PDB file of C-alpha atoms in Angstrom:
ATOM      1  CA  UNK A   1      38.964  85.099 105.818  1.00  0.00           C
ATOM      2  CA  UNK A   2      40.977  82.623 107.524  1.00  0.00           C
ATOM      3  CA  UNK A   3      42.357  83.112 110.929  1.00  0.00           C
ATOM      4  CA  UNK A   4      45.711  83.069 109.987  1.00  0.00           C
ATOM      5  CA  UNK A   5      44.805  85.949 107.228  1.00  0.00           C
ATOM      6  CA  UNK A   6      43.301  87.507 111.008  1.00  0.00           C
ATOM      7  CA  UNK A   7      46.258  87.217 112.388  1.00  0.00           C
ATOM      8  CA  UNK A   8      48.472  89.392 109.704  1.00  0.00           C
ATOM      9  CA  UNK A   9      45.635  91.829 109.063  1.00  0.00           C
ATOM     10  CA  UNK A  10      45.186  92.790 112.852  1.00  0.00           C
ATOM     11  CA  UNK A  11      49.089  93.062 112.422  1.00  0.00           C
ATOM     12  CA  UNK A  12      49.004  95.424 109.768  1.00  0.00           C
ATOM     13  CA  UNK A  13      46.078  97.325 111.278  1.00  0.00           C
ATOM     14  CA  UNK A  14      48.617  98.222 114.036  1.00  0.00           C
ATOM     15  CA  UNK A  15      51.716  99.158 112.094  1.00  0.00           C
ATOM     16  CA  UNK A  16      49.258 101.105 109.991  1.00  0.00           C
ATOM     17  CA  UNK A  17      47.318 102.572 112.795  1.00  0.00           C
ATOM     18  CA  UNK A  18      50.968 103.354 114.933  1.00  0.00           C
ATOM     19  CA  UNK A  19      52.670 104.874 111.946  1.00  0.00           C
ATOM     20  CA  UNK A  20      49.554 107.376 111.393  1.00  0.00           C
ATOM     21  CA  UNK A  21      51.292 109.938 114.425  1.00  0.00           C
ATOM     22  CA  UNK A  22      54.277 109.582 112.093  1.00  0.00           C
ATOM     23  CA  UNK A  23      52.781 110.603 108.914  1.00  0.00           C
ATOM     24  CA  UNK A  24      50.729 113.379 110.618  1.00  0.00           C
ATOM     25  CA  UNK A  25      53.540 114.771 112.023  1.00  0.00           C
ATOM     26  CA  UNK A  26      55.694 114.462 108.406  1.00  0.00           C
ATOM     27  CA  UNK A  27      52.272 115.953 107.068  1.00  0.00           C
ATOM     28  CA  UNK A  28      52.158 119.130 109.155  1.00  0.00           C
ATOM     29  CA  UNK A  29      55.394 120.102 108.124  1.00  0.00           C
ATOM     30  CA  UNK A  30      53.781 121.629 104.881  1.00  0.00           C
ATOM     31  CA  UNK A  31      49.836 121.730 105.792  1.00  0.00           C
ATOM     32  CA  UNK A  32      47.673 123.303 108.158  1.00  0.00           C
ATOM     33  CA  UNK A  33      45.463 120.491 110.373  1.00  0.00           C
ATOM     34  CA  UNK A  34      42.510 121.765 108.295  1.00  0.00           C
ATOM     35  CA  UNK A  35      44.858 120.638 105.191  1.00  0.00           C
ATOM     36  CA  UNK A  36      45.696 117.440 106.487  1.00  0.00           C
ATOM     37  CA  UNK A  37      42.374 116.801 108.092  1.00  0.00           C
ATOM     38  CA  UNK A  38      40.526 117.108 104.316  1.00  0.00           C
ATOM     39  CA  UNK A  39      43.934 115.790 102.588  1.00  0.00           C
ATOM     40  CA  UNK A  40      43.287 112.445 104.695  1.00  0.00           C
ATOM     41  CA  UNK A  41      39.715 112.207 104.416  1.00  0.00           C
ATOM     42  CA  UNK A  42      39.507 112.218 100.468  1.00  0.00           C
ATOM     43  CA  UNK A  43      41.937 109.802  99.804  1.00  0.00           C
ATOM     44  CA  UNK A  44      40.258 107.755 102.560  1.00  0.00           C
ATOM     45  CA  UNK A  45      36.713 108.608 100.398  1.00  0.00           C
ATOM     46  CA  UNK A  46      38.402 107.684  97.092  1.00  0.00           C
ATOM     47  CA  UNK A  47      39.723 104.902  98.468  1.00  0.00           C
ATOM     48  CA  UNK A  48      36.054 103.720 100.246  1.00  0.00           C
ATOM     49  CA  UNK A  49      34.267 105.092  97.248  1.00  0.00           C
ATOM     50  CA  UNK A  50      36.095 102.768  95.037  1.00  0.00           C
ATOM     51  CA  UNK A  51      35.971  99.612  97.056  1.00  0.00           C
ATOM     52  CA  UNK A  52      31.992 100.358  96.836  1.00  0.00           C
ATOM     53  CA  UNK A  53      32.074 100.632  93.282  1.00  0.00           C
ATOM     54  CA  UNK A  54      34.171  97.118  92.661  1.00  0.00           C
ATOM     55  CA  UNK A  55      31.433  95.423  95.225  1.00  0.00           C
ATOM     56  CA  UNK A  56      28.606  97.093  93.661  1.00  0.00           C
ATOM     57  CA  UNK A  57      26.922  97.945  97.065  1.00  0.00           C
ATOM     58  CA  UNK A  58      24.121 100.974  97.402  1.00  0.00           C
ATOM     59  CA  UNK A  59      24.740 103.880  98.833  1.00  0.00           C
ATOM     60  CA  UNK A  60      22.230 105.057 102.185  1.00  0.00           C
ATOM     61  CA  UNK A  61      19.495 106.979 100.949  1.00  0.00           C
ATOM     62  CA  UNK A  62      17.506 107.963 103.981  1.00  0.00           C
ATOM     63  CA  UNK A  63      17.802 111.892 104.946  1.00  0.00           C
ATOM     64  CA  UNK A  64      17.184 110.607 108.504  1.00  0.00           C
ATOM     65  CA  UNK A  65      19.857 108.082 108.014  1.00  0.00           C
ATOM     66  CA  UNK A  66      22.059 110.308 106.496  1.00  0.00           C
ATOM     67  CA  UNK A  67      22.201 112.630 109.046  1.00  0.00           C
ATOM     68  CA  UNK A  68      22.914 110.422 111.980  1.00  0.00           C
ATOM     69  CA  UNK A  69      25.856 109.316 109.601  1.00  0.00           C
ATOM     70  CA  UNK A  70      26.949 112.825 109.440  1.00  0.00           C
ATOM     71  CA  UNK A  71      26.936 113.280 112.982  1.00  0.00           C
ATOM     72  CA  UNK A  72      28.998 110.283 113.201  1.00  0.00           C
ATOM     73  CA  UNK A  73      31.263 111.472 110.700  1.00  0.00           C
ATOM     74  CA  UNK A  74      31.999 114.705 113.090  1.00  0.00           C
ATOM     75  CA  UNK A  75      32.551 112.679 116.077  1.00  0.00           C
ATOM     76  CA  UNK A  76      34.800 110.166 114.549  1.00  0.00           C
ATOM     77  CA  UNK A  77      36.293 111.693 111.387  1.00  0.00           C
ATOM     78  CA  UNK A  78      36.449 115.578 111.400  1.00  0.00           C
ATOM     79  CA  UNK A  79      37.118 116.709 115.362  1.00  0.00           C
ATOM     80  CA  UNK A  80      39.223 114.096 116.594  1.00  0.00           C
ATOM     81  CA  UNK A  81      41.323 114.144 113.099  1.00  0.00           C
ATOM     82  CA  UNK A  82      41.610 118.324 113.739  1.00  0.00           C
ATOM     83  CA  UNK A  83      42.925 117.860 117.609  1.00  0.00           C
ATOM     84  CA  UNK A  84      45.257 115.050 116.553  1.00  0.00           C
ATOM     85  CA  UNK A  85      46.626 117.272 113.613  1.00  0.00           C
ATOM     86  CA  UNK A  86      46.893 120.751 115.531  1.00  0.00           C
ATOM     87  CA  UNK A  87      48.505 118.359 118.860  1.00  0.00           C
ATOM     88  CA  UNK A  88      51.027 117.297 116.024  1.00  0.00           C
ATOM     89  CA  UNK A  89      52.610 120.632 115.687  1.00  0.00           C
ATOM     90  CA  UNK A  90      53.384 120.917 119.255  1.00  0.00           C
ATOM     91  CA  UNK A  91      53.889 117.010 120.235  1.00  0.00           C
ATOM     92  CA  UNK A  92      56.300 113.929 119.546  1.00  0.00           C
ATOM     93  CA  UNK A  93      54.408 111.839 117.274  1.00  0.00           C
ATOM     94  CA  UNK A  94      54.894 108.975 119.650  1.00  0.00           C
ATOM     95  CA  UNK A  95      53.259 110.771 122.727  1.00  0.00           C
ATOM     96  CA  UNK A  96      50.294 111.256 120.636  1.00  0.00           C
ATOM     97  CA  UNK A  97      50.013 107.590 119.497  1.00  0.00           C
ATOM     98  CA  UNK A  98      50.592 106.963 123.002  1.00  0.00           C
ATOM     99  CA  UNK A  99      47.458 109.479 124.168  1.00  0.00           C
ATOM    100  CA  UNK A 100      45.569 107.838 121.729  1.00  0.00           C
ATOM    101  CA  UNK A 101      45.915 104.328 123.758  1.00  0.00           C
ATOM    102  CA  UNK A 102      43.274 106.146 126.159  1.00  0.00           C
ATOM    103  CA  UNK A 103      40.404 105.998 123.152  1.00  0.00           C
ATOM    104  CA  UNK A 104      38.886 102.989 125.236  1.00  0.00           C
ATOM    105  CA  UNK A 105      38.730 104.316 128.253  1.00  0.00           C
ATOM    106  CA  UNK A 106      37.257 107.024 127.110  1.00  0.00           C
ATOM    107  CA  UNK A 107      34.783 104.552 125.249  1.00  0.00           C
ATOM    108  CA  UNK A 108      33.964 102.891 128.321  1.00  0.00           C
ATOM    109  CA  UNK A 109      33.519 106.046 130.128  1.00  0.00           C
ATOM    110  CA  UNK A 110      30.887 107.741 127.601  1.00  0.00           C
ATOM    111  CA  UNK A 111      29.257 104.056 127.804  1.00  0.00           C
ATOM    112  CA  UNK A 112      28.602 104.340 131.490  1.00  0.00           C
ATOM    113  CA  UNK A 113      26.655 107.461 131.376  1.00  0.00           C
ATOM    114  CA  UNK A 114      24.900 107.152 128.214  1.00  0.00           C
ATOM    115  CA  UNK A 115      23.747 103.630 127.939  1.00  0.00           C
ATOM    116  CA  UNK A 116      22.094 102.464 131.049  1.00  0.00           C
ATOM    117  CA  UNK A 117      23.517  98.561 129.913  1.00  0.00           C
ATOM    118  CA  UNK A 118      26.819  99.503 131.157  1.00  0.00           C
ATOM    119  CA  UNK A 119      27.607  98.990 134.808  1.00  0.00           C
ATOM    120  CA  UNK A 120      30.412 100.620 136.882  1.00  0.00           C
ATOM    121  CA  UNK A 121      32.526  97.490 138.645  1.00  0.00           C
ATOM    122  CA  UNK A 122      35.345  97.817 141.299  1.00  0.00           C
ATOM    123  CA  UNK A 123      37.420  96.883 138.693  1.00  0.00           C
ATOM    124  CA  UNK A 124      36.592  99.512 135.972  1.00  0.00           C
ATOM    125  CA  UNK A 125      36.138 102.037 138.378  1.00  0.00           C
ATOM    126  CA  UNK A 126      40.321 100.699 139.419  1.00  0.00           C
ATOM    127  CA  UNK A 127      40.753 100.753 135.965  1.00  0.00           C
ATOM    128  CA  UNK A 128      39.867 104.299 135.011  1.00  0.00           C
ATOM    129  CA  UNK A 129      41.975 105.642 138.185  1.00  0.00           C
ATOM    130  CA  UNK A 130      44.646 103.527 136.706  1.00  0.00           C
ATOM    131  CA  UNK A 131      44.678 104.710 133.807  1.00  0.00           C
ATOM    132  CA  UNK A 132      44.352 108.237 134.727  1.00  0.00           C
ATOM    133  CA  UNK A 133      47.330 107.699 136.580  1.00  0.00           C
ATOM    134  CA  UNK A 134      48.889 106.383 133.454  1.00  0.00           C
ATOM    135  CA  UNK A 135      47.841 109.521 131.290  1.00  0.00           C
ATOM    136  CA  UNK A 136      49.614 112.317 134.038  1.00  0.00           C
ATOM    137  CA  UNK A 137      52.612 110.013 133.919  1.00  0.00           C
ATOM    138  CA  UNK A 138      53.003 110.042 130.041  1.00  0.00           C
ATOM    139  CA  UNK A 139      52.320 113.998 130.312  1.00  0.00           C
ATOM    140  CA  UNK A 140      54.858 114.567 132.535  1.00  0.00           C
ATOM    141  CA  UNK A 141      53.814 118.009 134.685  1.00  0.00           C
ATOM    142  CA  UNK A 142      56.926 118.315 136.311  1.00  0.00           C
ATOM    143  CA  UNK A 143      58.298 118.820 133.072  1.00  0.00           C
ATOM    144  CA  UNK A 144      56.030 121.317 131.679  1.00  0.00           C
ATOM    145  CA  UNK A 145      56.362 125.600 132.190  1.00  0.00           C
ATOM    146  CA  UNK A 146      53.279 127.136 132.113  1.00  0.00           C
ATOM    147  CA  UNK A 147      54.317 129.885 129.089  1.00  0.00           C
ATOM    148  CA  UNK A 148      55.202 129.748 125.833  1.00  0.00           C
ATOM    149  CA  UNK A 149      56.050 126.581 124.319  1.00  0.00           C
ATOM    150  CA  UNK A 150      55.141 124.799 127.554  1.00  0.00           C
ATOM    151  CA  UNK A 151      51.712 125.823 127.745  1.00  0.00           C
ATOM    152  CA  UNK A 152      50.915 124.918 123.792  1.00  0.00           C
ATOM    153  CA  UNK A 153      52.695 121.626 124.654  1.00  0.00           C
ATOM    154  CA  UNK A 154      50.332 121.183 127.593  1.00  0.00           C
ATOM    155  CA  UNK A 155      46.924 122.202 125.463  1.00  0.00           C
ATOM    156  CA  UNK A 156      48.735 119.761 122.662  1.00  0.00           C
ATOM    157  CA  UNK A 157      48.059 116.431 125.056  1.00  0.00           C
ATOM    158  CA  UNK A 158      44.375 118.080 126.316  1.00  0.00           C
ATOM    159  CA  UNK A 159      43.771 117.986 122.470  1.00  0.00           C
ATOM    160  CA  UNK A 160      45.048 114.669 122.475  1.00  0.00           C
ATOM    161  CA  UNK A 161      42.723 113.623 125.245  1.00  0.00           C
ATOM    162  CA  UNK A 162      39.826 115.533 123.542  1.00  0.00           C
ATOM    163  CA  UNK A 163      39.980 113.389 120.532  1.00  0.00           C
ATOM    164  CA  UNK A 164      39.722 110.275 122.230  1.00  0.00           C
ATOM    165  CA  UNK A 165      36.823 111.535 124.012  1.00  0.00           C
ATOM    166  CA  UNK A 166      35.316 111.880 120.727  1.00  0.00           C
ATOM    167  CA  UNK A 167      36.290 108.354 119.526  1.00  0.00           C
ATOM    168  CA  UNK A 168      34.201 107.569 122.721  1.00  0.00           C
ATOM    169  CA  UNK A 169      31.453 109.550 122.008  1.00  0.00           C
ATOM    170  CA  UNK A 170      31.505 108.457 118.233  1.00  0.00           C
ATOM    171  CA  UNK A 171      31.987 104.767 119.299  1.00  0.00           C
ATOM    172  CA  UNK A 172      28.718 104.716 121.606  1.00  0.00           C
ATOM    173  CA  UNK A 173      26.526 106.583 119.141  1.00  0.00           C
ATOM    174  CA  UNK A 174      27.640 104.252 116.434  1.00  0.00           C
ATOM    175  CA  UNK A 175      25.863 101.322 118.729  1.00  0.00           C
ATOM    176  CA  UNK A 176      23.185 103.459 119.159  1.00  0.00           C
ATOM    177  CA  UNK A 177      22.545 103.981 115.437  1.00  0.00           C
ATOM    178  CA  UNK A 178      23.501 100.397 114.190  1.00  0.00           C
ATOM    179  CA  UNK A 179      20.936  99.140 116.618  1.00  0.00           C
ATOM    180  CA  UNK A 180      18.473  97.712 114.832  1.00  0.00           C
ATOM    181  CA  UNK A 181      19.929  99.407 110.947  1.00  0.00           C
ATOM    182  CA  UNK A 182      20.809  96.849 108.087  1.00  0.00           C
ATOM    183  CA  UNK A 183      22.988  99.251 107.286  1.00  0.00           C
ATOM    184  CA  UNK A 184      26.482  97.066 106.625  1.00  0.00           C
ATOM    185  CA  UNK A 185      29.782  97.991 108.297  1.00  0.00           C
ATOM    186  CA  UNK A 186      31.595  98.840 104.226  1.00  0.00           C
ATOM    187  CA  UNK A 187      28.667 100.969 103.337  1.00  0.00           C
ATOM    188  CA  UNK A 188      28.312 102.657 106.932  1.00  0.00           C
ATOM    189  CA  UNK A 189      32.152 103.369 106.895  1.00  0.00           C
ATOM    190  CA  UNK A 190      32.193 104.798 103.039  1.00  0.00           C
ATOM    191  CA  UNK A 191      29.463 106.805 103.775  1.00  0.00           C
ATOM    192  CA  UNK A 192      31.053 107.789 106.880  1.00  0.00           C
ATOM    193  CA  UNK A 193      34.117 108.613 105.359  1.00  0.00           C
ATOM    194  CA  UNK A 194      32.852 110.573 102.186  1.00  0.00           C
ATOM    195  CA  UNK A 195      30.422 112.515 104.309  1.00  0.00           C
ATOM    196  CA  UNK A 196      33.677 113.996 106.431  1.00  0.00           C
ATOM    197  CA  UNK A 197      35.635 114.148 103.503  1.00  0.00           C
ATOM    198  CA  UNK A 198      33.013 117.019 102.105  1.00  0.00           C
ATOM    199  CA  UNK A 199      32.884 118.682 105.772  1.00  0.00           C
ATOM    200  CA  UNK A 200      36.023 118.768 106.193  1.00  0.00           C
ATOM    201  CA  UNK A 201      36.650 120.503 102.410  1.00  0.00           C
ATOM    202  CA  UNK A 202      33.966 122.979 103.609  1.00  0.00           C
ATOM    203  CA  UNK A 203      36.244 123.926 106.484  1.00  0.00           C
ATOM    204  CA  UNK A 204      39.606 124.252 104.504  1.00  0.00           C
ATOM    205  CA  UNK A 205      37.412 127.187 102.059  1.00  0.00           C
ATOM    206  CA  UNK A 206      35.785 128.714 104.547  1.00  0.00           C
ATOM    207  CA  UNK A 207      39.166 128.932 107.814  1.00  0.00           C
ATOM    208  CA  UNK A 208      42.280 126.612 106.057  1.00  0.00           C
ATOM    209  CA  UNK A 209      43.103 128.756 102.821  1.00  0.00           C
ATOM    210  CA  UNK A 210      46.892 128.900 104.481  1.00  0.00           C
ATOM    211  CA  UNK A 211      49.567 128.605 101.756  1.00  0.00           C
ATOM    212  CA  UNK A 212      51.041 125.107 101.384  1.00  0.00           C
ATOM    213  CA  UNK A 213      54.035 123.580 100.931  1.00  0.00           C
ATOM    214  CA  UNK A 214      53.448 120.103  98.905  1.00  0.00           C
ATOM    215  CA  UNK A 215      57.067 118.088  99.173  1.00  0.00           C
ATOM    216  CA  UNK A 216      57.277 114.289  98.494  1.00  0.00           C
ATOM    217  CA  UNK A 217      57.116 113.173 101.993  1.00  0.00           C
ATOM    218  CA  UNK A 218      54.316 115.394 102.854  1.00  0.00           C
ATOM    219  CA  UNK A 219      52.336 114.006  99.471  1.00  0.00           C
ATOM    220  CA  UNK A 220      52.959 110.395 100.531  1.00  0.00           C
ATOM    221  CA  UNK A 221      52.730 110.977 104.330  1.00  0.00           C
ATOM    222  CA  UNK A 222      48.706 112.097 103.051  1.00  0.00           C
ATOM    223  CA  UNK A 223      48.224 109.278 100.626  1.00  0.00           C
ATOM    224  CA  UNK A 224      49.228 106.738 103.100  1.00  0.00           C
ATOM    225  CA  UNK A 225      47.341 107.911 106.396  1.00  0.00           C
ATOM    226  CA  UNK A 226      44.558 108.481 104.016  1.00  0.00           C
ATOM    227  CA  UNK A 227      43.859 105.754 101.625  1.00  0.00           C
ATOM    228  CA  UNK A 228      45.578 103.381 103.340  1.00  0.00           C
ATOM    229  CA  UNK A 229      44.968 104.402 107.669  1.00  0.00           C
ATOM    230  CA  UNK A 230      41.267 106.289 106.626  1.00  0.00           C
ATOM    231  CA  UNK A 231      40.568 103.718 103.738  1.00  0.00           C
ATOM    232  CA  UNK A 232      41.516  99.869 103.416  1.00  0.00           C
ATOM    233  CA  UNK A 233      42.014  99.769 107.798  1.00  0.00           C
ATOM    234  CA  UNK A 234      38.682 100.555 108.194  1.00  0.00           C
ATOM    235  CA  UNK A 235      37.491  97.031 105.870  1.00  0.00           C
ATOM    236  CA  UNK A 236      39.970  95.432 107.498  1.00  0.00           C
ATOM    237  CA  UNK A 237      39.119  96.464 111.345  1.00  0.00           C
ATOM    238  CA  UNK A 238      35.191  95.440 110.261  1.00  0.00           C
ATOM    239  CA  UNK A 239      36.313  91.912 108.678  1.00  0.00           C
ATOM    240  CA  UNK A 240      38.349  91.162 112.272  1.00  0.00           C
ATOM    241  CA  UNK A 241      35.167  92.455 114.085  1.00  0.00           C
ATOM    242  CA  UNK A 242      33.702  89.788 112.745  1.00  0.00           C
ATOM    243  CA  UNK A 243      35.544  86.825 112.700  1.00  0.00           C
ATOM    244  CA  UNK A 244      37.128  87.851 116.606  1.00  0.00           C
ATOM    245  CA  UNK A 245      34.648  90.298 117.919  1.00  0.00           C
ATOM    246  CA  UNK A 246      35.238  94.045 118.741  1.00  0.00           C
ATOM    247  CA  UNK A 247      36.606  93.732 122.357  1.00  0.00           C
ATOM    248  CA  UNK A 248      39.570  91.277 121.081  1.00  0.00           C
ATOM    249  CA  UNK A 249      39.482  93.247 117.898  1.00  0.00           C
ATOM    250  CA  UNK A 250      40.023  96.872 119.803  1.00  0.00           C
ATOM    251  CA  UNK A 251      42.978  95.414 121.354  1.00  0.00           C
ATOM    252  CA  UNK A 252      45.246  96.959 117.816  1.00  0.00           C
ATOM    253  CA  UNK A 253      44.805  99.775 120.233  1.00  0.00           C
ATOM    254  CA  UNK A 254      47.346  98.135 122.424  1.00  0.00           C
ATOM    255  CA  UNK A 255      50.251  97.902 119.960  1.00  0.00           C
ATOM    256  CA  UNK A 256      49.892 101.503 118.074  1.00  0.00           C
ATOM    257  CA  UNK A 257      51.819 103.376 120.854  1.00  0.00           C
ATOM    258  CA  UNK A 258      54.946 101.000 120.409  1.00  0.00           C
ATOM    259  CA  UNK A 259      54.365 100.966 116.825  1.00  0.00           C
ATOM    260  CA  UNK A 260      54.532 105.083 117.041  1.00  0.00           C
ATOM    261  CA  UNK A 261      56.887 105.422 119.597  1.00  0.00           C
ATOM    262  CA  UNK A 262      59.728 103.363 117.703  1.00  0.00           C
ATOM    263  CA  UNK A 263      58.685 105.087 114.312  1.00  0.00           C
ATOM    264  CA  UNK A 264      58.969 108.315 116.022  1.00  0.00           C
ATOM    265  CA  UNK A 265      62.652 107.682 117.356  1.00  0.00           C
ATOM    266  CA  UNK A 266      64.012 106.080 113.900  1.00  0.00           C
ATOM    267  CA  UNK A 267      62.504 108.249 111.632  1.00  0.00           C
ATOM    268  CA  UNK A 268      62.122 111.401 113.585  1.00  0.00           C
ATOM    269  CA  UNK A 269      64.681 110.584 116.001  1.00  0.00           C
ATOM    270  CA  UNK A 270      62.542 111.652 118.660  1.00  0.00           C
ATOM    271  CA  UNK A 271      63.309 111.292 122.394  1.00  0.00           C
ATOM    272  CA  UNK A 272      61.802 109.093 124.694  1.00  0.00           C
ATOM    273  CA  UNK A 273      61.540 109.467 128.377  1.00  0.00           C
ATOM    274  CA  UNK A 274      61.330 107.321 131.334  1.00  0.00           C
ATOM    275  CA  UNK A 275      57.837 108.410 132.277  1.00  0.00           C
ATOM    276  CA  UNK A 276      56.624 108.543 128.604  1.00  0.00           C
ATOM    277  CA  UNK A 277      56.905 104.280 128.380  1.00  0.00           C
ATOM    278  CA  UNK A 278      56.153 103.849 132.282  1.00  0.00           C
ATOM    279  CA  UNK A 279      52.626 106.034 132.006  1.00  0.00           C
ATOM    280  CA  UNK A 280      51.864 103.677 128.629  1.00  0.00           C
ATOM    281  CA  UNK A 281      51.958 100.360 130.299  1.00  0.00           C
ATOM    282  CA  UNK A 282      50.318 102.380 133.032  1.00  0.00           C
ATOM    283  CA  UNK A 283      47.219 103.324 131.029  1.00  0.00           C
ATOM    284  CA  UNK A 284      47.285  99.693 129.198  1.00  0.00           C
ATOM    285  CA  UNK A 285      46.825  98.259 132.485  1.00  0.00           C
ATOM    286  CA  UNK A 286      44.489 100.451 133.416  1.00  0.00           C
ATOM    287  CA  UNK A 287      42.227  99.484 130.001  1.00  0.00           C
ATOM    288  CA  UNK A 288      43.046  95.620 130.890  1.00  0.00           C
ATOM    289  CA  UNK A 289      41.731  96.356 134.200  1.00  0.00           C
ATOM    290  CA  UNK A 290      38.355  98.039 133.289  1.00  0.00           C
ATOM    291  CA  UNK A 291      37.897  94.634 130.521  1.00  0.00           C
ATOM    292  CA  UNK A 292      38.311  92.508 133.307  1.00  0.00           C
ATOM    293  CA  UNK A 293      41.336  90.734 131.845  1.00  0.00           C
ATOM    294  CA  UNK A 294      43.826  91.281 134.796  1.00  0.00           C
ATOM    295  CA  UNK A 295      41.110  89.464 136.997  1.00  0.00           C
ATOM    296  CA  UNK A 296      39.368  86.920 134.951  1.00  0.00           C
ATOM    297  CA  UNK A 297      39.534  83.384 136.644  1.00  0.00           C
ATOM    298  CA  UNK A 298      39.270  80.201 134.965  1.00  0.00           C
ATOM    299  CA  UNK A 299      36.000  78.472 135.721  1.00  0.00           C
ATOM    300  CA  UNK A 300      36.406  75.537 138.524  1.00  0.00           C
ATOM    301  CA  UNK A 301      34.922  72.140 136.838  1.00  0.00           C
ATOM    302  CA  UNK A 302      32.102  70.917 138.534  1.00  0.00           C
ATOM    303  CA  UNK A 303      33.244  68.649 141.708  1.00  0.00           C
TER     304      UNK A 303
END
């Protein structure tokens, strides 16, 4: 893949993942959170299984490896998708997309606790504090009444943070899983999404058999967030990682809140309050600080 192709895919990824919160908000009008999760994972699995067949890739058969990937499926797919799906019932899609931007912070926080190679530096501590302040600004606690809909609004925000914590746990676990493993990223993604789809369908059978209202917007939203956002996007992201490296590829997270908020306003006529925009900027500044971007200095050539 050329650099120009990587740039195009990077922009498309921001659009796809930023719009996923819009699609979930539309889908939740006719489906329960469990059904939304199962739907997007099923369509994502169908897309990735097709890519596996086209590429004639072999599926992993080691039971221990499959068990580890199943854990990854829960952390990176089933749990966060359920939490974001539930939050979509009570939050504007734009706010959900802003909270999703805390994923790098959660990943770094989990890494510091779980990985001996990760170290807390002054910049990282400052970045954590700044990002936390940004989250509080986005949440706008001064606008929340802790009864009725206000309490559900607060719980939905906590659900979004729980989802990004799952992403952080999954990212660190994935790093350990891939250490010494020969499985390629596409096969891993296909196996992970397929196992997650099976788990989600089991959940639907157990607790998600509520009436569904399948309209054209609901169906198209599930297909889009599943086949494209959970299927094709995974492969594109892995391609960008190979060319640019993981830190630069992960910076797509900075653009998704912009896409999510703009689409929420244009399509769903959602209101944007000053604290949400300011809070999003503070969160992103905190992320940049934890990664050393704001304090990086150019090397001075030796005299």
